[in-house]
Coordinates of N, CA and C in Angstrom, one line a residue:
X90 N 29.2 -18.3 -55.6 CA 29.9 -17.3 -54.7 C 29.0 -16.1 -54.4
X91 N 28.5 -15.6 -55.2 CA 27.6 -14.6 -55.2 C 26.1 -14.8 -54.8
X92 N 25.8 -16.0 -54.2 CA 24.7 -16.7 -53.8 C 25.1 -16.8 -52.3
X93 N 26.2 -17.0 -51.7 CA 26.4 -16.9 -50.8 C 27.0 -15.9 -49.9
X94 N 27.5 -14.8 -50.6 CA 27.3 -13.5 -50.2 C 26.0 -12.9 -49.9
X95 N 25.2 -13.3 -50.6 CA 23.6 -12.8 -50.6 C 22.8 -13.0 -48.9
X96 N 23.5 -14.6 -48.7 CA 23.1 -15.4 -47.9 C 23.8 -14.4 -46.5
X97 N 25.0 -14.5 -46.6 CA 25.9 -13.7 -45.8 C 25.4 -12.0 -45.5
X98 N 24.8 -11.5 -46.3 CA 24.0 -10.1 -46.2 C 23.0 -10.1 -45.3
X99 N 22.3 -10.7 -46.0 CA 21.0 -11.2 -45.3 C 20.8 -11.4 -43.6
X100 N 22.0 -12.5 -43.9 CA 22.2 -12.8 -41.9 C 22.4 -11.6 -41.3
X101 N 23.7 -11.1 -41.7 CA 24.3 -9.8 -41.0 C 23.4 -8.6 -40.7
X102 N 22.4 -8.7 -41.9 CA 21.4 -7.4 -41.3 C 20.5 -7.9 -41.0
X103 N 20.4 -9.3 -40.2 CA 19.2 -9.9 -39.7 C 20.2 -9.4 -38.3
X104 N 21.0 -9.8 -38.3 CA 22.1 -9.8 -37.1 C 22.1 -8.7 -36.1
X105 N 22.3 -7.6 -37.3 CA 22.4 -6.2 -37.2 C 21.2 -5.8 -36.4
X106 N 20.1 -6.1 -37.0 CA 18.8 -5.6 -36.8 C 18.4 -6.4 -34.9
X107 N 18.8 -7.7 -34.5 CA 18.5 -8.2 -33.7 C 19.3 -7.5 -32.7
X108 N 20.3 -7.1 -32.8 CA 21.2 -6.1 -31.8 C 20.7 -5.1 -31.7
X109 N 20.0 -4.2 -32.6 CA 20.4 -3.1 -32.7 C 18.3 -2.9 -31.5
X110 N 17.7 -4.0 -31.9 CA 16.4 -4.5 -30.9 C 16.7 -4.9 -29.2
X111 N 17.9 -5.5 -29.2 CA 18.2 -5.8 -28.0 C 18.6 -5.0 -27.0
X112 N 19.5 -4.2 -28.0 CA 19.9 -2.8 -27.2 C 19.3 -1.8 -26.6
X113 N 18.3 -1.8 -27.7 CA 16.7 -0.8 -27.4 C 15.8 -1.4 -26.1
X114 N 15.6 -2.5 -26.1 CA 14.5 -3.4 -25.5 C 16.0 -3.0 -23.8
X115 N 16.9 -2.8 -23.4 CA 18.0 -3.2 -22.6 C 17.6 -1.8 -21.9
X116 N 18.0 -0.9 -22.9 CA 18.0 0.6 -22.4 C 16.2 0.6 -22.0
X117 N 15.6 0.5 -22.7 CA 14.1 0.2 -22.2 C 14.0 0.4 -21.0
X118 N 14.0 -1.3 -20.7 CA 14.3 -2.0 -19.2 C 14.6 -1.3 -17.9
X119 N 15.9 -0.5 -18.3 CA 16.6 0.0 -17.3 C 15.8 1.4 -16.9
X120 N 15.4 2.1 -17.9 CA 14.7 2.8 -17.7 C 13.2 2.7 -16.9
X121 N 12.3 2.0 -17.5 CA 11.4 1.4 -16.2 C 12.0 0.8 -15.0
X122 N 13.0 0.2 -14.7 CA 13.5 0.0 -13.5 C 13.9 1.1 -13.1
X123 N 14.5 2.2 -13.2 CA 14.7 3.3 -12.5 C 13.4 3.7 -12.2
X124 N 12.5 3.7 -13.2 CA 11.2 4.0 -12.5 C 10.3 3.6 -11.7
X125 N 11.0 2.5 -11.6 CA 9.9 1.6 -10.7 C 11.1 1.4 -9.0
X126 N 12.7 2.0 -9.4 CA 13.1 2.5 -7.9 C 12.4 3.9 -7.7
X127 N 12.6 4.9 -8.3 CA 11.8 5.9 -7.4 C 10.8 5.3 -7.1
X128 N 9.7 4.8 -7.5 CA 8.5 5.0 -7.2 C 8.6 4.3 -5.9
X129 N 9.3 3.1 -5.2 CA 9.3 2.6 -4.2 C 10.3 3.2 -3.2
X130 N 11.4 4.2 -3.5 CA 12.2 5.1 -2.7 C 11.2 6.1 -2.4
X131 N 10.1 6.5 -3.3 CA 9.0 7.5 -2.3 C 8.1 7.1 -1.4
X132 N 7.9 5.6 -1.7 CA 7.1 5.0 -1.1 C 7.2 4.9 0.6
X133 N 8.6 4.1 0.2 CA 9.2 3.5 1.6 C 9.7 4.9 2.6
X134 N 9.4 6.3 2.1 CA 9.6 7.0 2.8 C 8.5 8.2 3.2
X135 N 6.9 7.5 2.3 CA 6.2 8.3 3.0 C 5.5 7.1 3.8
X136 N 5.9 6.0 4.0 CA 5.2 5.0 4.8 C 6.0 5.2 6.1
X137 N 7.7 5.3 6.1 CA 8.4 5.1 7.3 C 8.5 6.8 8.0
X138 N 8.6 8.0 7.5 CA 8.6 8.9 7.7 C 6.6 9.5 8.2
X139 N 6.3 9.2 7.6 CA 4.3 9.5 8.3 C 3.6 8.2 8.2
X140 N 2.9 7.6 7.2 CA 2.2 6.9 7.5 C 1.8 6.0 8.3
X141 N 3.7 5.1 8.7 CA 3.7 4.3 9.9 C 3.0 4.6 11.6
X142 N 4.4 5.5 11.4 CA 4.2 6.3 12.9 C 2.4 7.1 13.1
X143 N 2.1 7.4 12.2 CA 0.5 8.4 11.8 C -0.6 7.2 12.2
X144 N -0.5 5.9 11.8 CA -1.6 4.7 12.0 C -1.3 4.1 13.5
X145 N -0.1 4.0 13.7 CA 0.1 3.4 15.1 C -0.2 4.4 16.3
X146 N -0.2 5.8 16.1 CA -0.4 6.8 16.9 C -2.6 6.6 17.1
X147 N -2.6 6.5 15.5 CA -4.1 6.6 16.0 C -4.5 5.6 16.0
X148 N -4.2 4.5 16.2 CA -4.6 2.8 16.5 C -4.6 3.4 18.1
X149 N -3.2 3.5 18.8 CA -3.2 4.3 20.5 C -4.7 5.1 20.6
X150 N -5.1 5.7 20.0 CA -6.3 6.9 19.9 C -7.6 5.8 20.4
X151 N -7.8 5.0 19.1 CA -8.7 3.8 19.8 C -9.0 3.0 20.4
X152 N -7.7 2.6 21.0 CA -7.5 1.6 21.9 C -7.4 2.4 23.4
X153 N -7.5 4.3 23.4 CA -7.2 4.9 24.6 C -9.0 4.9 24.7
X154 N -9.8 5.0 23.5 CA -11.3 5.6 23.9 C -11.8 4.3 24.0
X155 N -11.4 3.4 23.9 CA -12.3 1.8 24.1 C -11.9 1.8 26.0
X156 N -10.4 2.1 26.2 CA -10.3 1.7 27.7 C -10.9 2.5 28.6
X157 N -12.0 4.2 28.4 CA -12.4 5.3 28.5 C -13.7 4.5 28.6
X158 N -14.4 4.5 27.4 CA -15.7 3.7 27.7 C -16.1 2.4 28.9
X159 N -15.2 1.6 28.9 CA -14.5 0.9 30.1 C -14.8 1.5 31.7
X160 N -13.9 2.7 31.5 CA -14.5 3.1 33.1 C -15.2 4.1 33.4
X161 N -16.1 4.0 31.8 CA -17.0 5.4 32.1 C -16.3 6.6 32.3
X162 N -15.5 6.8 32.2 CA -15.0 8.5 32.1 C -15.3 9.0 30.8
X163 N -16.6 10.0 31.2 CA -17.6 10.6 30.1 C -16.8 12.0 29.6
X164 N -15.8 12.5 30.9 CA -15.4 13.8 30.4 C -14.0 13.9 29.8
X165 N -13.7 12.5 29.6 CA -12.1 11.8 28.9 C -13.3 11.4 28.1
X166 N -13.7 10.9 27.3 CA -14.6 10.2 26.1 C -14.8 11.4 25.5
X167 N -15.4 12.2 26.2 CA -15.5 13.5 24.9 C -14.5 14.0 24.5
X168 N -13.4 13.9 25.4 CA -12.4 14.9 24.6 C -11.5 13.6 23.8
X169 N -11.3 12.6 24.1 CA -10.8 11.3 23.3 C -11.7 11.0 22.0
X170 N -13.0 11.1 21.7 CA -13.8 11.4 20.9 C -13.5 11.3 19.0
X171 N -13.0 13.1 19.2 CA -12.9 13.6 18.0 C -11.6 13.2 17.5
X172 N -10.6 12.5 18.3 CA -9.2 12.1 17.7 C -9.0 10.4 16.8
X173 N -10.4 10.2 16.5 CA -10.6 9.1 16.2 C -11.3 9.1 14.4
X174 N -12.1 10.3 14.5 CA -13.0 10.8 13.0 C -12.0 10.8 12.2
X175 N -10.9 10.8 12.1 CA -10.0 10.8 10.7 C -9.3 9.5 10.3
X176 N -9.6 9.2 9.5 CA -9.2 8.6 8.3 C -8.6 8.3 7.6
X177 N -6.6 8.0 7.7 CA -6.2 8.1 6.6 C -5.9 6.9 5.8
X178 N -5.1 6.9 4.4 CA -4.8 5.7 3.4 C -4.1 6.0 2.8
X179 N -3.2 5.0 2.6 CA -1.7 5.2 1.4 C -1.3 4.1 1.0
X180 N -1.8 3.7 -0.1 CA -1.2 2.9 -1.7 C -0.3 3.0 -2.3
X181 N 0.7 2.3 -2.4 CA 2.3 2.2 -3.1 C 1.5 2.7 -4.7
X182 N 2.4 3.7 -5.2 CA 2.5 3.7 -6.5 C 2.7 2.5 -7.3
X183 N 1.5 2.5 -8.2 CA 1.6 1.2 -9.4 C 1.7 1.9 -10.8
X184 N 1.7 2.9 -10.9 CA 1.5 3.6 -12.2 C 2.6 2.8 -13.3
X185 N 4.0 2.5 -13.0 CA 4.8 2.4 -13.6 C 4.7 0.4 -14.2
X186 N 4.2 0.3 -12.6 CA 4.2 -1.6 -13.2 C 2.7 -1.6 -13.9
X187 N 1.9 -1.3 -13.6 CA 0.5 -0.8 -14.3 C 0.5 -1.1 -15.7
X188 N 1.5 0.3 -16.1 CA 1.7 0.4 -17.5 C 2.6 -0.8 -18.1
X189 N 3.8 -1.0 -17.6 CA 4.3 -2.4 -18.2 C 3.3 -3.8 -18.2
X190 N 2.7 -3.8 -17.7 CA 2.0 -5.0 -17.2 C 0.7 -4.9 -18.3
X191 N 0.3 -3.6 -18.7 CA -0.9 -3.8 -19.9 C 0.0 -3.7 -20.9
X192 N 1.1 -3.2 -21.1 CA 1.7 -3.5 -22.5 C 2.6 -4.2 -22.8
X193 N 2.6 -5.6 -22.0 CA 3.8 -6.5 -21.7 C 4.9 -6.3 -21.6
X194 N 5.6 -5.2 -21.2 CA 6.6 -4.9 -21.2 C 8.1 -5.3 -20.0
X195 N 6.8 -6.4 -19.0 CA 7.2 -6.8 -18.1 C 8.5 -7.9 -18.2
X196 N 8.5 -8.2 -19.6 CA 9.2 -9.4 -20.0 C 10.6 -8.4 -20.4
X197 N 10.7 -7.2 -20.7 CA 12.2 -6.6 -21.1 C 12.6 -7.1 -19.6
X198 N 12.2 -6.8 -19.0 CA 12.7 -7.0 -16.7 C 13.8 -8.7 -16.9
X199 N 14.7 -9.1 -16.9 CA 15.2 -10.2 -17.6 C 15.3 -11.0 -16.4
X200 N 14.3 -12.0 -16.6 CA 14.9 -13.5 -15.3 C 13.4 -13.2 -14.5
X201 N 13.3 -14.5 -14.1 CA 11.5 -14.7 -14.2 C 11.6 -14.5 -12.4
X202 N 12.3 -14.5 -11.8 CA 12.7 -14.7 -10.1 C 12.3 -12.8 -10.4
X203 N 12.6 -11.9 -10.8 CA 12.7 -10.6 -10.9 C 11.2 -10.4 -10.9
X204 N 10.5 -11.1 -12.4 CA 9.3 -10.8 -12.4 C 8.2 -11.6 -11.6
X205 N 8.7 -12.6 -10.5 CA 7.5 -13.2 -10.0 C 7.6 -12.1 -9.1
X206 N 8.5 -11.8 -7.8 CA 9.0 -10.7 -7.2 C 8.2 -9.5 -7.4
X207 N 7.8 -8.9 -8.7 CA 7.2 -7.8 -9.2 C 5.7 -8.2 -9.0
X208 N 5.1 -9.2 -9.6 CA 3.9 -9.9 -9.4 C 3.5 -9.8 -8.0
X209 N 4.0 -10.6 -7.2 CA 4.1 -10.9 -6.1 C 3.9 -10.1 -4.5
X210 N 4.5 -8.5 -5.0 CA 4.3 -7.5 -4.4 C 3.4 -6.8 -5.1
X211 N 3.5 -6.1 -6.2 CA 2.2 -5.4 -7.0 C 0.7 -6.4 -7.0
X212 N 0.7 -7.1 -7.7 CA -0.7 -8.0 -7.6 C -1.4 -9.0 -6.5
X213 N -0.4 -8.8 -5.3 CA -0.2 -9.6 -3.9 C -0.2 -8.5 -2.9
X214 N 0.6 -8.2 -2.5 CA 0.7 -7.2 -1.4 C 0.0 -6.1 -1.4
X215 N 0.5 -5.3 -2.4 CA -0.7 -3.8 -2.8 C -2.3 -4.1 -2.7
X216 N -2.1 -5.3 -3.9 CA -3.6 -4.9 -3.4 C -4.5 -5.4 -2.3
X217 N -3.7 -6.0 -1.6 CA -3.7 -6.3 -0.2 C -4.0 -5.5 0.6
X218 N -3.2 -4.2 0.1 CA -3.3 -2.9 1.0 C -4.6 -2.2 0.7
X219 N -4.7 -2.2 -0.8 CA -6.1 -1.8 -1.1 C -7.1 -2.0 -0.4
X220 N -7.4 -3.1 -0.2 CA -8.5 -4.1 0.4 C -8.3 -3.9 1.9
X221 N -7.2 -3.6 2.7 CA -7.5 -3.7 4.4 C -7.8 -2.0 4.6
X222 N -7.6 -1.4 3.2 CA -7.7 0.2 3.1 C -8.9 0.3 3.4
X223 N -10.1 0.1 2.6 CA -11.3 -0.1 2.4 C -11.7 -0.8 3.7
X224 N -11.7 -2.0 3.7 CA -11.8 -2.3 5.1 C -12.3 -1.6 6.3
X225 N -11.2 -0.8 6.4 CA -11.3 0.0 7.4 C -12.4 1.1 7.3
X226 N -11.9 1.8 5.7 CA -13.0 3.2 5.7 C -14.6 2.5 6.0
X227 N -14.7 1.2 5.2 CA -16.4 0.8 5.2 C -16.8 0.3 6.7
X228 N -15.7 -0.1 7.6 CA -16.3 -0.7 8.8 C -16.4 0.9 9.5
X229 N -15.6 1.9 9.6 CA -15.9 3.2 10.3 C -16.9 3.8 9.6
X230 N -17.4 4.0 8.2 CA -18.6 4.3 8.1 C -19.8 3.9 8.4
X231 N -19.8 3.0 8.1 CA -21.6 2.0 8.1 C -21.3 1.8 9.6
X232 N -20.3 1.4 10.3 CA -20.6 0.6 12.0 C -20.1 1.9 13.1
X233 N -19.2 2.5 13.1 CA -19.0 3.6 13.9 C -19.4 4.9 14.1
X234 N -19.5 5.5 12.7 CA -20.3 6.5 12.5 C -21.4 6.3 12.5
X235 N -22.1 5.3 12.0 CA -23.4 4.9 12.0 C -24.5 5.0 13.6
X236 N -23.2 4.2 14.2 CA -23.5 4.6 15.5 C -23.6 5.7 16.4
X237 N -22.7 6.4 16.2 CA -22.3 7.8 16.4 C -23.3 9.1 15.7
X238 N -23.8 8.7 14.6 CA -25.3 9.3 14.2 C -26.2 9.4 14.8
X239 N -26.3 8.3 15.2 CA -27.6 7.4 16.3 C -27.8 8.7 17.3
X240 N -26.4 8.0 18.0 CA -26.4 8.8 19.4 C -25.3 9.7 20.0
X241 N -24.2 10.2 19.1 CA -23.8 11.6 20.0 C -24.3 12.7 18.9
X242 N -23.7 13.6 19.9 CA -24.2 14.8 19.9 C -22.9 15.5 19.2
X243 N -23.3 15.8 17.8 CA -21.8 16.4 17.2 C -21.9 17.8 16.8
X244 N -22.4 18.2 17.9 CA -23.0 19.7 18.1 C -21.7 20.2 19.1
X245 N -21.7 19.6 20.1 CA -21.1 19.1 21.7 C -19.7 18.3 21.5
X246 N -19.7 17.6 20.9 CA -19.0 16.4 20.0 C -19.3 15.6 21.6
X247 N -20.2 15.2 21.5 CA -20.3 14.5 23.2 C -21.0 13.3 23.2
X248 N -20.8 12.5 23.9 CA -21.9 11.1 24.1 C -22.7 11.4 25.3
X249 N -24.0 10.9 24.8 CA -24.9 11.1 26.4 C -24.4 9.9 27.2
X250 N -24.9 9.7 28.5 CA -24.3 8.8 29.4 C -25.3 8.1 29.9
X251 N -26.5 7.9 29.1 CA -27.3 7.1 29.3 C -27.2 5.9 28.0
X252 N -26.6 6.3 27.0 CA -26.2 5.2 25.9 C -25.5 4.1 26.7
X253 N -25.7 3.3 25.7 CA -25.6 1.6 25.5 C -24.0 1.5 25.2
X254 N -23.1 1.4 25.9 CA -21.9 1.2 24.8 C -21.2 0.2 24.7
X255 N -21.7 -1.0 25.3 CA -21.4 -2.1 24.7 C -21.5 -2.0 23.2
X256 N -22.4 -1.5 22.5 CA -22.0 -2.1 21.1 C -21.2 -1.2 20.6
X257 N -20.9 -0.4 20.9 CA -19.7 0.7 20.9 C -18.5 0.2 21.2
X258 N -17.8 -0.3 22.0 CA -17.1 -0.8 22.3 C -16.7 -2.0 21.6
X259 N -17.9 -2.9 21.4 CA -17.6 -3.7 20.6 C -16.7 -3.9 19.0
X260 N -18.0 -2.7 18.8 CA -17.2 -2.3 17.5 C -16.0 -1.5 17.4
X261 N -15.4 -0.9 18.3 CA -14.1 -0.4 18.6 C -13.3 -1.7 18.3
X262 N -13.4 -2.5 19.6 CA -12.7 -3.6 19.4 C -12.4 -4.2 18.3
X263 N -13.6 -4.9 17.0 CA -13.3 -5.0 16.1 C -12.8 -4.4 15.2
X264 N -12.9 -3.0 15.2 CA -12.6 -1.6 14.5 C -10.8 -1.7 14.9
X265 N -10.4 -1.8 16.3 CA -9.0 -1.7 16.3 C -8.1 -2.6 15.7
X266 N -8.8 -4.1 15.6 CA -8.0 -4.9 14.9 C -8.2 -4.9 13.4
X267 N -9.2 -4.4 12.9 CA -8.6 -3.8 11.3 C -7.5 -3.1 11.2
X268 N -7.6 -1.8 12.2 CA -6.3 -1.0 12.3 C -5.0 -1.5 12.2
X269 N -4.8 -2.5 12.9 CA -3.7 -3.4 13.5 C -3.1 -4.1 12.4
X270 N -4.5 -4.8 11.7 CA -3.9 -5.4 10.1 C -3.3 -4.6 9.3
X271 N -4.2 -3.5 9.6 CA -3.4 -2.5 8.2 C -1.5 -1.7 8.6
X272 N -1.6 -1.8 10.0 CA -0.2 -1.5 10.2 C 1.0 -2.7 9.7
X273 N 0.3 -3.7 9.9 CA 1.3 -4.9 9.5 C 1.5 -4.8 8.2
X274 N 0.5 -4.5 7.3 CA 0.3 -4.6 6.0 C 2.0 -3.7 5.4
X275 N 1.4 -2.0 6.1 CA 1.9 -1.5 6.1 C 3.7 -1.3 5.9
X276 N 3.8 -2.2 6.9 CA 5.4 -2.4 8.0 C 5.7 -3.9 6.6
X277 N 4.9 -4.7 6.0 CA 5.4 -5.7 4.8 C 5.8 -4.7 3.9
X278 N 4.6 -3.7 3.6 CA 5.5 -3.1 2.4 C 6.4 -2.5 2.2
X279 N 7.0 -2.5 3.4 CA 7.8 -1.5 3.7 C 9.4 -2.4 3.4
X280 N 9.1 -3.8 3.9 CA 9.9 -4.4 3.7 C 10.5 -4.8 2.1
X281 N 9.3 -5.4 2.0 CA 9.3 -5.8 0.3 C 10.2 -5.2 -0.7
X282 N 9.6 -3.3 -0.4 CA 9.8 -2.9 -1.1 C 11.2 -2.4 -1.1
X283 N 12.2 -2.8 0.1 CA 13.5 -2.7 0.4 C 14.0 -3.4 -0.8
X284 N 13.8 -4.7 -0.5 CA 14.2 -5.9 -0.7 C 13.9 -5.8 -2.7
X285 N 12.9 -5.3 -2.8 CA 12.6 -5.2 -4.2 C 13.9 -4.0 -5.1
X286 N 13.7 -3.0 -3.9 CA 14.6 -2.0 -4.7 C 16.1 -2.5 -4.5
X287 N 16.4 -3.1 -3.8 CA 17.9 -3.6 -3.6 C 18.4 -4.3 -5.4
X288 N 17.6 -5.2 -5.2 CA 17.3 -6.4 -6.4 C 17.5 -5.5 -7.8
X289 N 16.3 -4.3 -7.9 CA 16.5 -3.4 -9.0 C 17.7 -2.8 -8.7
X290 N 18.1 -2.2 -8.1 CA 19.8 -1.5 -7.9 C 20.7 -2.5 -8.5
X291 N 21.0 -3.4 -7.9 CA 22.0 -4.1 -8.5 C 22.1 -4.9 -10.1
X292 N 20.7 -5.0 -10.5 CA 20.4 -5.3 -12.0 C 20.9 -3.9 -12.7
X293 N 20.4 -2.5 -12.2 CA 20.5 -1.5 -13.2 C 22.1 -1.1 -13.0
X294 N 22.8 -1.0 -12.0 CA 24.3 -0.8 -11.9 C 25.2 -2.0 -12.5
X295 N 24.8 -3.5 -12.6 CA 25.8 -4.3 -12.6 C 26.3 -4.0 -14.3

C-alpha cells in the first residue's frame, strides 16, 4: 500500500510539474505573439502610410527623367535631376522572430501551419526585401552615380548636352525596374503580414 502511494506521489508531482511547464511555456507563447503583432502592426503602417506611396512617387521621378532624356529637354533634366539622388529602405522588424528562432522558442507558437507561415515570411519574403533593397542601393551607386561622376556637373546639378545618354537612359530603364520589384515586394509584405497578424489575433484571443 505504501509502495503505491509512493508510486502515486511521484506521478502527481511529475503531473504537477508538467502543468505547471505548460502553463509557463503557454503564457510564453502568447507573449511573443503579441510581440511579433506589434511588430507587424508597425510595419504594415509605416509601409502603407510612407513607404508605399514614397517608392511609387519616386519610381514616377524616374520614369519622368528617362522620358526627359527622350526628348532632350536639358532645362526639365536639370531640374528632374536632383529628385532622383535619394534613396530610401525599409525592412519589416525581425528582432522578435530573430530571437525565437536562435533560441528555439519557435516551437511554444503551437501547430506547424503557424510556424511554416512564420518561416515563410521572415526567412522568405524579408529577406527578399533585403536583397531587392541592396539591389537597388548597389545598381544606383556603382551604375548611376557612377555615371553621373563622369559627367554632370553637381556644382550646377546640370548635365552637359553634349553627353551620350543612351547609357544613361539605359540604365534608368534597368534602374526603374529594380524600383518596380521592390514596390511589389513591398505591397507582398504588406499583405502577408495582414494575413499573418490576423492568424496571431485569433490564436492569442481564442
Amino acid at each position: 500500500m505504501n509502495f503505491i502511494a509512493v508510486i502515486l506521489g511521484v506521478y502527481l508531482a511529475f503531473y504537477i510539474n508538467q502543468e505547471a511547464q505548460s502553463s509557463r511555456e503557454k503564457k510564453e507563447g502568447i507573449l511573443l505573439m503579441n510581440s511579433m503583432i506589434n511588430d507587424l502592426e508597425s510595419d504594415i503602417k509605416v509601409y502603407v502610410d510612407y513607404q508605399i506611396p514614397a517608392i511609387i512617387k519616386y519610381k514616377e521621378e524616374v520614369d519622368s527623367l528617362l522620358m526627359l532624356l527622350v526628348t532632350n529637354n536639358f532645362e526639365a533634366i536639370n531640374e528632374q535631376l536632383p529628385k532622383i539622388l535619394q534613396v530610401e529602405n525599409y525592412v519589416p522588424t525581425t528582432s522578435t522572430y530573430t530571437s525565437m528562432k536562435s533560441s528555439g522558442k519557435v516551437k511554444l507558437l503551437k501547430g506547424l501551419k503557424l510556424q511554416k507561415d512564420l518561416s515563410d515570411y521572415y526567412d522568405g519574403l524579408v529577406e527578399e526585401c533585403i536583397h531587392k533593397n541592396e539591389l537597388q542601393v548597389t545598381f544606383f551607386l556603382d551604375e548611376l552615380m557612377h555615371w553621373l561622376i563622369l559627367n554632370a556637373d553637381f556644382l550646377e546639378m546640370a548635365l552637359p548636352k553634349d553627353a551620350d545618354f543612351r547609357v544613361l537612359q539605359n540604365k534608368l530603364i534597368i534602374y526603374s525596374s529594380f524600383v518596380d520589384q521592390k514596390i511589389k515586394n513591398y505591397e507582398m509584405i504588406v499583405e502577408d503580414s495582414e494575413l499573418l497578424k490576423q492568424q496571431l489575433d485569433s490564436l492569442v484571443n481564442r
